[in-house]
Amino acid sequence: MGRGKLRIYLGAAPGVGKTYAMLSEAHRRIERGTDCVVAFVEHHHRPRTEVMLHGLEQIPRKDLEYRGSVFTEMDVDAVLARRPQVALVDELAHTNIPGSRNTKRWQDVQELLEAGIDVISTVNIQHLESLGDVVESITGIRQQETVPDEVVRRADQVELVDMSPQALRRRMAHGNIYKPDKVDAALSNYFRPGNLTALRELALLWVADRVDEYLNQYRGEHQVSKIWGSRERIVVGLTGGPEGRTLIRRAARLAEKGAGGEVLAVYIARSDGLTSASPKELAVQRTLVEDLGGTFHHVVGDDIPVALLDFARGVNATQIVLGVSRRKSWQYVFGPGVGATVARESGPDLDVHLITHDEAGKGRGLPVARGARLGRSRIISGWLMGVAGPVLLTLLLTNISTDLGLANDMLLFLTLTVAAALLGGLYPALASAAFGSALLNWYFTPPVHTWTIADPKNIVAIAVFFAVAVSVASVVDLAARRTHQAARLRAESEILSFLAGNVLRGETGLEELLERVRETFGMESVALLERESDVDPWTCAGRAGTGRPVERPEDGDVDMPVGDHMALAMTGRVLPAEDRRVLAAFAAQAAVVLDRQRLQSEADQAKELAEGNRIRTALLAAVSHDLRTPLAGIKASVSSLRSDDVEWSEEDQAELLAAIEEGADRLDHLVGNLLDMSRLQTGTVAPLIREVDVDEVVPMALVGIPDPEAAVVLDIPETLPMVAVDKGLLERSVANVVENAVKYSPDGEPVVVKASAHAGRVEVRIVDRGPGVPDDGKTRIFEPFQRYGDAPRGDGVGLGLAVARGFAEAMGGTLTAEDTPGGGLTMVLTLPVAPSHAPAPTADLSTTTTT
């Protein structure tokens, strides 16, 4: 009997509907006459899932006792004895109770498959073993129940059960996933919109990779060499010339025209290491293609058209973008060129675009071979071997009694020539061949001790010896140089790859990059100099090392120009010519890093200026309207009291005085918020962090709320751990948020303030039943001078929430807005737990269910 087939429903998070989809598939199969049973399905008391179990045969579970409690697990023996065609097994990553047949449920599933039973199962993306670290960085929770990726990848079919984060949160708020008492904690922790979006992206990418694997496997099994244009993949052939930037941009525009287009830039280098490409230009082009969302590839191949086409077909590309040749017209005598060859050999399934550019027809230089430096000690050793070696060998051979014969003598001298080539290169080997031929003639060719050779055969033998010695020396020298070149190129590529990766990821600042240059080349100091024009003095943009300061490029031992008005200057020693190629790449990257830092600084300054202008404009509007309103009321009341025309009763006087007091309080509140916002904008808020009990601070924040007992309901447990905050700032933050919630809450609906501890933090949630705020406004309401709908109920300048968030962040906390289940807005104030108090344990909501 053959192995059973495995079908898996994959979800991004609990509650997306994997179990429901699995049960729906079971009903469809039963309708078609398939023998299908439920081996293990957990409905978690969800009515809709529980209804789907009706009409399905369920295998009784096996009871296991562990630590005084009884648990139920899938009875593998019962399923094997029943031998259905299809078995439903929920929660593939589940860990079985100790004493079970297998440690993990996926191992139970493997047994069923080996017995020829088809299995339908479910799993969430966070339970894949390879994604454990990624999921932990997103959710802050380490998954204990995992399944090896290979188990899921070997499944015959993987179907994604997808749902948007907003829809899943609504399902959670309606009580369709967890019980009502767990909804708020789940929405504020694992089921935050950011968590769900990131997990959904992981699931989509994993399934997309699986689809590519299926496609490549099918093409390989059916020997499909023809390109299938499932999506546009555009390969850009780069030469390292200046036209590469034009080609990359044109390819990016072509990719934008098709949905899901992908750009792959490839540079093909010859295997002998000879190239005319500019390292600086290649670094710039690599940065450009990755900034445009593409990828850069480095391929080695002697036949460039063949290597380019092999690469394109290997990645299932649909188009190739090449530049018109830079060769002059007379150079076409040597061949049609790469572009024409690729277009001719591409076939009907691969489109080739030849793009014109400014460098077309201007010619290109011939590649220059790089000589390998063997080092002074090796060269000296080679000359000693080539000159002294034959002399010592001659003394040895002339002082032994046995005559080895001329042929053997020649082989011994040839060995010295090869050794001289390995140590010192070609010239010591040539000297060894010439000197050895002379010694063979004088000491070992009859008549000896004369330059005359009696036997013509010996003349031929010595001539052949010299020719063979020269030939072998040339080949050995070339091989040694190529080996040295390969090792050097590998080291250079590793350095440049590491450098480019760090810079592109933004992990390297200018000073760190210059320090790496200094360490790589063993220099005392490195400085990046620049000037505005040719007549302006040089200024230092960045420096590393402790050597003498360099004010001009020519003052350094090594200088590398970067453009017209920038140069990299180094002190310590003079670099050999072959090291300057790598140095040019470092210099180009240093210029890129400097430009990036300046652009970022300018962007930050522009943002600060724009924010300052907006705040000043809003402040003028607030002063002109919101501050004048209470002042007008105060002035009118004071004028009325001082008026001699009207005799006010005591009740009227008390009412006017109350109006004056109310206006003064409003002014005090408005001015206080303005001053607090000014402190936050100028960065002068200095929190005094102390260990504070939340249940002591929150009631004090309600003093300014009218009728706080009716307007606010407190649910602050006394068992909460202490938090490390500034007591005054926390009180002001809570007061502003609660005041805002009371302002928008409907009559008869009190605001609920509750707190709970979650993994190293305490959350204070202020819940109202007001009109709520749309998703696109949840960030905007925390900006200064913002009021929802521009028609607030009550008075204010729109600074309360901005000040509250600013104070929360100054204390190391956060303030965010969420929808209240059933309608309204919930403000979540997160505070750090004091170091001396251990965080309260929380339940791992992500592992309570996988449906």
XYZ file of C-alpha atoms in Angstrom, residues 85 171 210 716 816:
5
model
C -9.453 6.880 3.619
C -13.992 38.660 14.472
C 6.381 27.111 -2.204
C -7.056 49.136 39.042
C -1.719 54.416 21.342
